mmCIF file of C-alpha atoms in Angstrom:
data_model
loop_
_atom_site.group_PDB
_atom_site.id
_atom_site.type_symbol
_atom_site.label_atom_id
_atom_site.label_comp_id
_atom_site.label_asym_id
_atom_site.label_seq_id
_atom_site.Cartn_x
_atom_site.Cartn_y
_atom_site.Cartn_z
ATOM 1 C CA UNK A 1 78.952 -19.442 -144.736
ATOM 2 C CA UNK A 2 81.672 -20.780 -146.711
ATOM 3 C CA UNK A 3 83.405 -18.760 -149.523
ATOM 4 C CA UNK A 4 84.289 -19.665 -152.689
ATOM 5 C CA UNK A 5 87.357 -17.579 -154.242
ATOM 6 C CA UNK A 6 88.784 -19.067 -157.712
ATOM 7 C CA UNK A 7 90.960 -18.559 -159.955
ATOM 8 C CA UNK A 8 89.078 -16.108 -161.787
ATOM 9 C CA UNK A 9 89.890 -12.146 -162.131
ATOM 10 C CA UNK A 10 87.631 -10.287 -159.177
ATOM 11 C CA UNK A 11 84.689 -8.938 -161.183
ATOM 12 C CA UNK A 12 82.133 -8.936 -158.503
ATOM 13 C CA UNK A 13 81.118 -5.752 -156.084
ATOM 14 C CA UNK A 14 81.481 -7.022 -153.033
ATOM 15 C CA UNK A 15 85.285 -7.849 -153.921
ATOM 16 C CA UNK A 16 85.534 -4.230 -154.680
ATOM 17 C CA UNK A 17 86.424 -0.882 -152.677
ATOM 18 C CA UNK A 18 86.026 2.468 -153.914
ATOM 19 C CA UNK A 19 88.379 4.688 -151.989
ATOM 20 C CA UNK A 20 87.748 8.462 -152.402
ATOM 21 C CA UNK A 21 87.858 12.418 -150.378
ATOM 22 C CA UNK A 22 92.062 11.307 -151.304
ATOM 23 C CA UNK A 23 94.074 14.591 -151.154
ATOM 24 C CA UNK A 24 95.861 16.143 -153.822
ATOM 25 C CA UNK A 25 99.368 16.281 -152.529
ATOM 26 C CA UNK A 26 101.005 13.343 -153.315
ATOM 27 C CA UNK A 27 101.333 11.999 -156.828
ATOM 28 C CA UNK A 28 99.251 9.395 -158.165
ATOM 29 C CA UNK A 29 101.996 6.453 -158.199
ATOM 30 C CA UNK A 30 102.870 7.613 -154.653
ATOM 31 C CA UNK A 31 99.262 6.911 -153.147
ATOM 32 C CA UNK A 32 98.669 3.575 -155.338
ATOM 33 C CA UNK A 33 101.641 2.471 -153.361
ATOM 34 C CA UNK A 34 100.469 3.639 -149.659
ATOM 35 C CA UNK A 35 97.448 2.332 -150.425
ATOM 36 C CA UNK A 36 98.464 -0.660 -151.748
ATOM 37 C CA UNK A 37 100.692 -1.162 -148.391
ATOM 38 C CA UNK A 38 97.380 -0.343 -146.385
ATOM 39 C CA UNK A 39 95.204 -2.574 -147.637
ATOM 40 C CA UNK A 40 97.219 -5.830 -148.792
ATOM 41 C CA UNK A 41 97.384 -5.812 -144.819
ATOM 42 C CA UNK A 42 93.682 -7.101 -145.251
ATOM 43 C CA UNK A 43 93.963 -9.997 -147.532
ATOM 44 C CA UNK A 44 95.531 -10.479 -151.184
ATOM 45 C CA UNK A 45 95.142 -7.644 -153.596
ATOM 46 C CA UNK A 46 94.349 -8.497 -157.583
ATOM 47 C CA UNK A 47 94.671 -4.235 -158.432
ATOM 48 C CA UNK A 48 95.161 -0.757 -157.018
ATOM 49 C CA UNK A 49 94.026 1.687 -159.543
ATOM 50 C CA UNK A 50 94.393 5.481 -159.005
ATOM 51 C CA UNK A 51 92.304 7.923 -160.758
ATOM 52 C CA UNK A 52 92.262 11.823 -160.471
ATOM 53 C CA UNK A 53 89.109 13.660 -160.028
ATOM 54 C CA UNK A 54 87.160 15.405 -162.993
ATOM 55 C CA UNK A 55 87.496 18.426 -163.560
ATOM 56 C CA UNK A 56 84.379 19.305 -162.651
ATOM 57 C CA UNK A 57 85.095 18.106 -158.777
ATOM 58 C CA UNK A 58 87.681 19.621 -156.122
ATOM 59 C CA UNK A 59 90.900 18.601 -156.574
ATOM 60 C CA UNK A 60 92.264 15.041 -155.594
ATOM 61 C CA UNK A 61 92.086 11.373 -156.422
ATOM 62 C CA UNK A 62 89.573 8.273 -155.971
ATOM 63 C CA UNK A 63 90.950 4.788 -156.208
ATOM 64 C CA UNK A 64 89.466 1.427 -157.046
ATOM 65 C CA UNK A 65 90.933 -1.354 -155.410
ATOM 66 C CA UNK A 66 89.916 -5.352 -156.058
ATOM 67 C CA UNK A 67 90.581 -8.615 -153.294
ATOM 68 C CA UNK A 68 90.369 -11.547 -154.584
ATOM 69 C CA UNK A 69 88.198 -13.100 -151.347
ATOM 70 C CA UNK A 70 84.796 -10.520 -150.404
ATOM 71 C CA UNK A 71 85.093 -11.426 -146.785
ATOM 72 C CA UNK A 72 88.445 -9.843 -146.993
ATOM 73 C CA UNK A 73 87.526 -6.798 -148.720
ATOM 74 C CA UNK A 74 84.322 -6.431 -146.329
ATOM 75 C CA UNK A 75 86.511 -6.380 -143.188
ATOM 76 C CA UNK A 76 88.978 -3.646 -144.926
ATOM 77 C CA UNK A 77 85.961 -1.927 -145.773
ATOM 78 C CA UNK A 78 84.830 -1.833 -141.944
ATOM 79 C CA UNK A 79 88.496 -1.260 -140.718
ATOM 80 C CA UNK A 80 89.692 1.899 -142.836
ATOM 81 C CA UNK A 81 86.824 3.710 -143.692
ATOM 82 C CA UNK A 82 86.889 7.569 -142.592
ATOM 83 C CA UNK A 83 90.154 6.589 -141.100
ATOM 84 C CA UNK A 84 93.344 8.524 -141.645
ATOM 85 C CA UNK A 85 95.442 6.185 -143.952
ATOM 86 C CA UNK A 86 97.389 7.549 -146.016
ATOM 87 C CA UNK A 87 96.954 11.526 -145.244
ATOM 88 C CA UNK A 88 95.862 13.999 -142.707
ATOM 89 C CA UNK A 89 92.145 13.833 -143.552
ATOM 90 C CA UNK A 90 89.660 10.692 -142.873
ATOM 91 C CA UNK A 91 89.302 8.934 -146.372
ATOM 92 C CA UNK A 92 85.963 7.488 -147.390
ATOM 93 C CA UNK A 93 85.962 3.701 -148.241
ATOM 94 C CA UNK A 94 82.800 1.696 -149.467
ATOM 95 C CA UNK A 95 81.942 -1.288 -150.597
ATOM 96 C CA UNK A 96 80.912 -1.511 -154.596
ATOM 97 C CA UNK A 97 77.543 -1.500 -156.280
ATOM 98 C CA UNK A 98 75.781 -2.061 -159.221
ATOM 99 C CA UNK A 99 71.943 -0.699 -159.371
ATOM 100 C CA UNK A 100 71.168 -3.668 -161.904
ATOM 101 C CA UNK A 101 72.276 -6.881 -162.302
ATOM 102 C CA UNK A 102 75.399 -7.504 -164.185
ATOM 103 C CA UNK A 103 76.532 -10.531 -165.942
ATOM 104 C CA UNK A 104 80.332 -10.403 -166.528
ATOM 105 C CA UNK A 105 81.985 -13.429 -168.500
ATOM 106 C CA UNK A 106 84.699 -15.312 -166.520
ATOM 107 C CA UNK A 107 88.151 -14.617 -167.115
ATOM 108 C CA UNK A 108 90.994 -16.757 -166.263
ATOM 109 C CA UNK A 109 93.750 -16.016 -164.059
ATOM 110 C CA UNK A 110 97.556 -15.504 -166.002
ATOM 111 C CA UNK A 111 99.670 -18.359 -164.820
ATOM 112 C CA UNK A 112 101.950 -15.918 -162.641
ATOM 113 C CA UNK A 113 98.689 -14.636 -160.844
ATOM 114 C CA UNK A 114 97.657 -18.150 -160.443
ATOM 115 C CA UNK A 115 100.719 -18.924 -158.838
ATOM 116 C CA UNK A 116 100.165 -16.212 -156.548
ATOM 117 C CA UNK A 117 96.769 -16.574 -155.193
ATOM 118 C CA UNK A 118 97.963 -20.430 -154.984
ATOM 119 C CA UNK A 119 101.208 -19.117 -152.803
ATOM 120 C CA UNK A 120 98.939 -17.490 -150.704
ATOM 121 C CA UNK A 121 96.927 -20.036 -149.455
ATOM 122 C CA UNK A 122 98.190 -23.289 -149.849
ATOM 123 C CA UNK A 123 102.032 -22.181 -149.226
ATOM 124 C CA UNK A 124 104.830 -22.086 -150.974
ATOM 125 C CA UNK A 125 105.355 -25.953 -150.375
ATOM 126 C CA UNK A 126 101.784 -26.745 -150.251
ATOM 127 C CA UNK A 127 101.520 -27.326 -154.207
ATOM 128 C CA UNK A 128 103.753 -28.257 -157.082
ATOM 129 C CA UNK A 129 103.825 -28.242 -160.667
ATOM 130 C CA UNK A 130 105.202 -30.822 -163.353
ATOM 131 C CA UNK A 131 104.996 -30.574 -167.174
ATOM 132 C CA UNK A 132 104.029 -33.259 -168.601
ATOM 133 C CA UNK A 133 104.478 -33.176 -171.793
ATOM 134 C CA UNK A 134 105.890 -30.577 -174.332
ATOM 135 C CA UNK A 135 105.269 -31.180 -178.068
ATOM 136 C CA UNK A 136 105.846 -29.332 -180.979
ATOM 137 C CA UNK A 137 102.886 -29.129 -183.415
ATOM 138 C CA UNK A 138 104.635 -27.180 -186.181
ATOM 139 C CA UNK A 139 104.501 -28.306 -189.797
ATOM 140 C CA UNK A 140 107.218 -26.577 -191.101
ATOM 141 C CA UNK A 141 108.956 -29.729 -192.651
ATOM 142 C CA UNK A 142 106.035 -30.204 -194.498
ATOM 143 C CA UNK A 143 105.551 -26.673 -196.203
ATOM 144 C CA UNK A 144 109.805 -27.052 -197.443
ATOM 145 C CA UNK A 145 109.362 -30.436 -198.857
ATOM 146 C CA UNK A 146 106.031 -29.143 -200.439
ATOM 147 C CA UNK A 147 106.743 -27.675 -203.899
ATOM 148 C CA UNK A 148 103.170 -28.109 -205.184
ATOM 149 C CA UNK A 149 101.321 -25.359 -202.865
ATOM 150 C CA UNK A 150 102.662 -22.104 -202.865
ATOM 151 C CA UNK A 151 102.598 -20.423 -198.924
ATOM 152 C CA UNK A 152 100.459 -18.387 -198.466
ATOM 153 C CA UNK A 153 100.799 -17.636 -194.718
ATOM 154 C CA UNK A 154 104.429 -17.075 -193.056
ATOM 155 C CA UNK A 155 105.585 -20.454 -191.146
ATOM 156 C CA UNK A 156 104.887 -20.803 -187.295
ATOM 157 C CA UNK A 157 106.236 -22.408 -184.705
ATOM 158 C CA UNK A 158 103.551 -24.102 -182.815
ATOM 159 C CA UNK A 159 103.652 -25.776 -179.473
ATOM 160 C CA UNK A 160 101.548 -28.161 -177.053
ATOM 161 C CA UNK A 161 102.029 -28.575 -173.511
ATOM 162 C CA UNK A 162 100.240 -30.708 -170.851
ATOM 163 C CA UNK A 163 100.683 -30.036 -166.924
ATOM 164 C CA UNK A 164 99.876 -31.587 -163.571
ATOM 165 C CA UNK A 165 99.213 -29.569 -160.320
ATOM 166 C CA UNK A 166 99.358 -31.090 -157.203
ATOM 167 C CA UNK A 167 97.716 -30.246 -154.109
ATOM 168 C CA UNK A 168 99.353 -33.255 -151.272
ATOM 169 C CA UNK A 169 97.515 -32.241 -148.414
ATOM 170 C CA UNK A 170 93.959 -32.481 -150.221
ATOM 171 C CA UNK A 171 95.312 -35.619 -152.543
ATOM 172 C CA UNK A 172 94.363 -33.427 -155.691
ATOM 173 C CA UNK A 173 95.736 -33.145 -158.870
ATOM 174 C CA UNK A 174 94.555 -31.155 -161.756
ATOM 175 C CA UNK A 175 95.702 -31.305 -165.350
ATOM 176 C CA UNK A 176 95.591 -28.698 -167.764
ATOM 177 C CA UNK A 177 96.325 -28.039 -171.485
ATOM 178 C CA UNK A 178 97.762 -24.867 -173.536
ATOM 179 C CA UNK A 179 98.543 -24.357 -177.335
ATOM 180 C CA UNK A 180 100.845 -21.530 -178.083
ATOM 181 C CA UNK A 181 101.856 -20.615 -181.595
ATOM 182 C CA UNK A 182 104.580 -17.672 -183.009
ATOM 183 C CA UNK A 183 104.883 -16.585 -186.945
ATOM 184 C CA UNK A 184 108.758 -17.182 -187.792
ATOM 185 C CA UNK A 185 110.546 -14.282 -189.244
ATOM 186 C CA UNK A 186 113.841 -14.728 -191.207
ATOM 187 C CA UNK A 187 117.349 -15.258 -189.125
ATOM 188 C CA UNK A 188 118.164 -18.142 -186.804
ATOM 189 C CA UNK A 189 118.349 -15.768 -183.663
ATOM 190 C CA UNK A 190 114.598 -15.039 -184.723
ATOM 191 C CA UNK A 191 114.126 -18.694 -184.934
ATOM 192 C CA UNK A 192 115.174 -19.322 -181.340
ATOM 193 C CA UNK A 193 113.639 -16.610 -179.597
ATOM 194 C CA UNK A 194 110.304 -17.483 -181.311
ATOM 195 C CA UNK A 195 110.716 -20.901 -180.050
ATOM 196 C CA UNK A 196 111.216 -20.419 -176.636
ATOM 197 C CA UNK A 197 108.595 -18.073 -176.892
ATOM 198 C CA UNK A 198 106.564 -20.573 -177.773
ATOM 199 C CA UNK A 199 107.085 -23.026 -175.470
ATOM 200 C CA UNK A 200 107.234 -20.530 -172.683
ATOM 201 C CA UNK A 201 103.573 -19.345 -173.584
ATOM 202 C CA UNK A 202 102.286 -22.758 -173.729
ATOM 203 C CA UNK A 203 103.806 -23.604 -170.383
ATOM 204 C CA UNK A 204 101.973 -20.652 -169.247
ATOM 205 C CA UNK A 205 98.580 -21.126 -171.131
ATOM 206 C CA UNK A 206 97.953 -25.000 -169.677
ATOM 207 C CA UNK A 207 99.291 -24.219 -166.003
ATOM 208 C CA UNK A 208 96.401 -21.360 -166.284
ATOM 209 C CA UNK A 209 94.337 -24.212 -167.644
ATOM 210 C CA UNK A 210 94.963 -26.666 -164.730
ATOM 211 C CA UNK A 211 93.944 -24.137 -161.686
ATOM 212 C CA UNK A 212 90.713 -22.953 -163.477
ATOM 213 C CA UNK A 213 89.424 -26.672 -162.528
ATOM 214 C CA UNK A 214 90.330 -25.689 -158.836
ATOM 215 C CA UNK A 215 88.606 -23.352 -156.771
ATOM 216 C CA UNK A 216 89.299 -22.050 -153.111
ATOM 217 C CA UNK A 217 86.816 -22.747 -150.360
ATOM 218 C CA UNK A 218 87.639 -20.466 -147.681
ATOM 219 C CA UNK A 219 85.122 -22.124 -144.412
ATOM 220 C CA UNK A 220 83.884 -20.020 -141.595
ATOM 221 C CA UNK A 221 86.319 -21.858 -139.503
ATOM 222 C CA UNK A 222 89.023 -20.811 -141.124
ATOM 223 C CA UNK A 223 90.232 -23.884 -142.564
ATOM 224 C CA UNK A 224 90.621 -24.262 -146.387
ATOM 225 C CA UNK A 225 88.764 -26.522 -148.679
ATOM 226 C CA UNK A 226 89.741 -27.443 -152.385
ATOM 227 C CA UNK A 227 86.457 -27.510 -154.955
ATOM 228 C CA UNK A 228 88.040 -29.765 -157.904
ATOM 229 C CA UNK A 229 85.734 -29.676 -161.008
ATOM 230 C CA UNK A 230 87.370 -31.365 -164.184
ATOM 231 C CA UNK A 231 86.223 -30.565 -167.778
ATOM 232 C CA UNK A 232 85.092 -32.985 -169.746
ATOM 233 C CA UNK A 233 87.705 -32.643 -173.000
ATOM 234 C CA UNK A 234 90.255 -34.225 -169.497
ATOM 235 C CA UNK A 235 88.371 -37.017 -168.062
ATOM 236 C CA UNK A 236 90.521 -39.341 -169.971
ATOM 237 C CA UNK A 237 93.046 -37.913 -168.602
ATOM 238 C CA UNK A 238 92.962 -37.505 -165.005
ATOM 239 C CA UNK A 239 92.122 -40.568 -162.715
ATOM 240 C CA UNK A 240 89.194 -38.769 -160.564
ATOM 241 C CA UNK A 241 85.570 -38.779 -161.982
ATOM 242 C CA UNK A 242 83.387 -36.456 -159.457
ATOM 243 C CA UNK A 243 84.000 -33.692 -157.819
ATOM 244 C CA UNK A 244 86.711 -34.120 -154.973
ATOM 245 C CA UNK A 245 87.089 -31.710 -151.762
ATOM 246 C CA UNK A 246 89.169 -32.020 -148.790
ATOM 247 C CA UNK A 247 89.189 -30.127 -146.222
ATOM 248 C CA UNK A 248 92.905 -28.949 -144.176
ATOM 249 C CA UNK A 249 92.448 -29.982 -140.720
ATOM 250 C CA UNK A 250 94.489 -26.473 -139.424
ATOM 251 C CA UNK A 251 93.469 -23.004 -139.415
ATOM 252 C CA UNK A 252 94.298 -21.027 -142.392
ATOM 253 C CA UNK A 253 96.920 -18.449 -141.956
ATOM 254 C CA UNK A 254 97.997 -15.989 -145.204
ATOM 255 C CA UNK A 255 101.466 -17.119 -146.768
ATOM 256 C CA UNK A 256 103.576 -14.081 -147.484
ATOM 257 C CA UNK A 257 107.273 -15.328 -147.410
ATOM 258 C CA UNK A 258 109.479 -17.312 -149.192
ATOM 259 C CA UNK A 259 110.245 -18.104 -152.623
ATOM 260 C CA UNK A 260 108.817 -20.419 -154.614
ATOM 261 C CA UNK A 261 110.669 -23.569 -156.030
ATOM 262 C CA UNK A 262 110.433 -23.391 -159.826
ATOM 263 C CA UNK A 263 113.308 -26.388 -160.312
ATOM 264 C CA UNK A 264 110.668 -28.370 -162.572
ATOM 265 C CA UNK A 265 110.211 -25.632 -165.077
ATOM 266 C CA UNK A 266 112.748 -25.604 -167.347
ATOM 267 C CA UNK A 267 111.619 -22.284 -168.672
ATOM 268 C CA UNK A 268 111.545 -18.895 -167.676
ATOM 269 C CA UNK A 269 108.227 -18.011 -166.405
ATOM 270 C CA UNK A 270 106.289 -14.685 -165.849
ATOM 271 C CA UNK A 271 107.602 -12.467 -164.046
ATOM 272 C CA UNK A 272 106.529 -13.089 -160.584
ATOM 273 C CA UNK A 273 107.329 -9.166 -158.909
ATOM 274 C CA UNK A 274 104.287 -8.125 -157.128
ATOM 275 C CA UNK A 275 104.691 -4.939 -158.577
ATOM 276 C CA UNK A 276 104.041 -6.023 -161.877
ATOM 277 C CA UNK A 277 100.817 -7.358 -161.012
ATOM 278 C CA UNK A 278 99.430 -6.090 -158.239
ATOM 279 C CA UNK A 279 98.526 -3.005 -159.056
ATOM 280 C CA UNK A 280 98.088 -0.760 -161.914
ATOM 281 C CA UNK A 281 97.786 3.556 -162.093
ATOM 282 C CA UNK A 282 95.285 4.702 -164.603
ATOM 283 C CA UNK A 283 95.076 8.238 -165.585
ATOM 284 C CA UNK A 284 93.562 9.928 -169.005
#
């Protein structure tokens, strides 16, 4: 059965571990990172969270850890539970569940974890991104040469920003569309960090926009499929009117090295350090 995995953040339970019977010894940054080296072994990880016991329990930690693809948290379920990972005592590992049905509302991928889970599957050559166009929406000629209405809202800087991403191998292209806006504060260097702030979060908001009209299909072959699903505010834009998927004539294999060509951005982007995203320690 094939598997859909898009560009979504993991809310289901079968994309979920709960990881617990974790010893008290190390600190709770030092086991998010074992276990984040354990399991990332099995497939992409969207967050390792760490969490100490109550206080009414013994001593230790439980963890919470969330793939992006179930099939690859179900086989990391299989592989490491009771097994000695990351300490001298078998750690228990299961699967999530929910005793009633949940309805969570979708939420999008950040353009840098989009990037990722893109990385990861298609290759670091295997897409590409172009903007399109970059506009700026601000009025702020209007409001000096306005002496009848009195502000009453500080200026902004408002931008637009239209993007294409390109998939060559499955002759898809998806467009999205972001609108950032920043309130001005007084002093040119204010003026032109604001700006590129910005455009840099409008960049950001319509390349997010363009890969929530993808979606992965992972088959049980192993080969990749690409689910394209435009929305209707971009029909006039893009060229395709139904729902296109092609399917990679090689076996899949995970894309973990490499860098990734960002020549046709002339912005600074999110940070793109797996540490910065990957994983996340929670404690009270």
């Amino acid at each position: 059965m094939a598997e859909l995995v898009p560009f979504a953040v993991p809310t289901e339970s079968d994309k979920t571990l709960l990881v617990w019977a974790l010893s008290p010894g190390p600190t709770a940054e030092a086991l998010q990172l074992s276990l984040f080296t354990v399991f990332s072994r099995f497939g992409l990880l969207y967050s390792v969270r760490v969490f100490p016991n109550a206080a009414v329990a013994s001593p230790g930690f439980s963890a919470i850890i969330k793939f992006y693809s179930a099939g690859e948290a179900q086989r990391a379920q299989k592989a490491c539970d009771g097994k000695l990972l990351v300490q001298a005592s078998p750690v228990k590992v299961r699967l999530g569940t929910r005793h009633k049905a949940v309805l969570h509302h979708t939420l999008p991928l950040t353009s840098s974890r989009c990037q990722e889970l893109a990385n990861y599957y298609f290759g670091f050559q295997g897409w590409s991104k172009r903007i399109i166009k970059l506009q700026e929406l601000s009025d702020l000629e209007e409001r000096e040469n306005d002496d009848l209405v009195v502000p009453l809202e500080k200026p902004s800087l408002k931008f637009f920003c239209a993007v294409e991403v390109v998939l060559p191998l499955y002759e898809c292209r998806s467009y999205g569309v972001g609108i950032a806006e920043e309130t001005l504060e007084e002093g040119p260097l204010t003026f032109l960090m604001k700006r590129k702030a910005a455009q840099k979060h409008a960049i950001q908001r319509a390349l997010s926009d363009a890969f929530q009209k993808l979606c992965i299909v992972v088959l049980e072959s192993g080969k990749i499929a690409v689910e394209y699903k435009p929305s209707e505010e971009m029909e006039d834009v893009e060229n395709e009117e139904h729902d296109l998927i092609q399917v990679n004539c090689n076996s899949w294999k995970p894309y973990c090295h490499g860098e990734e060509d960002l020549s046709d951005f002339s912005l600074e982007e999110e940070d793109l350090s797996c540490q910065d995203w990957t994983s996340t320690v929670e404690c009270p």
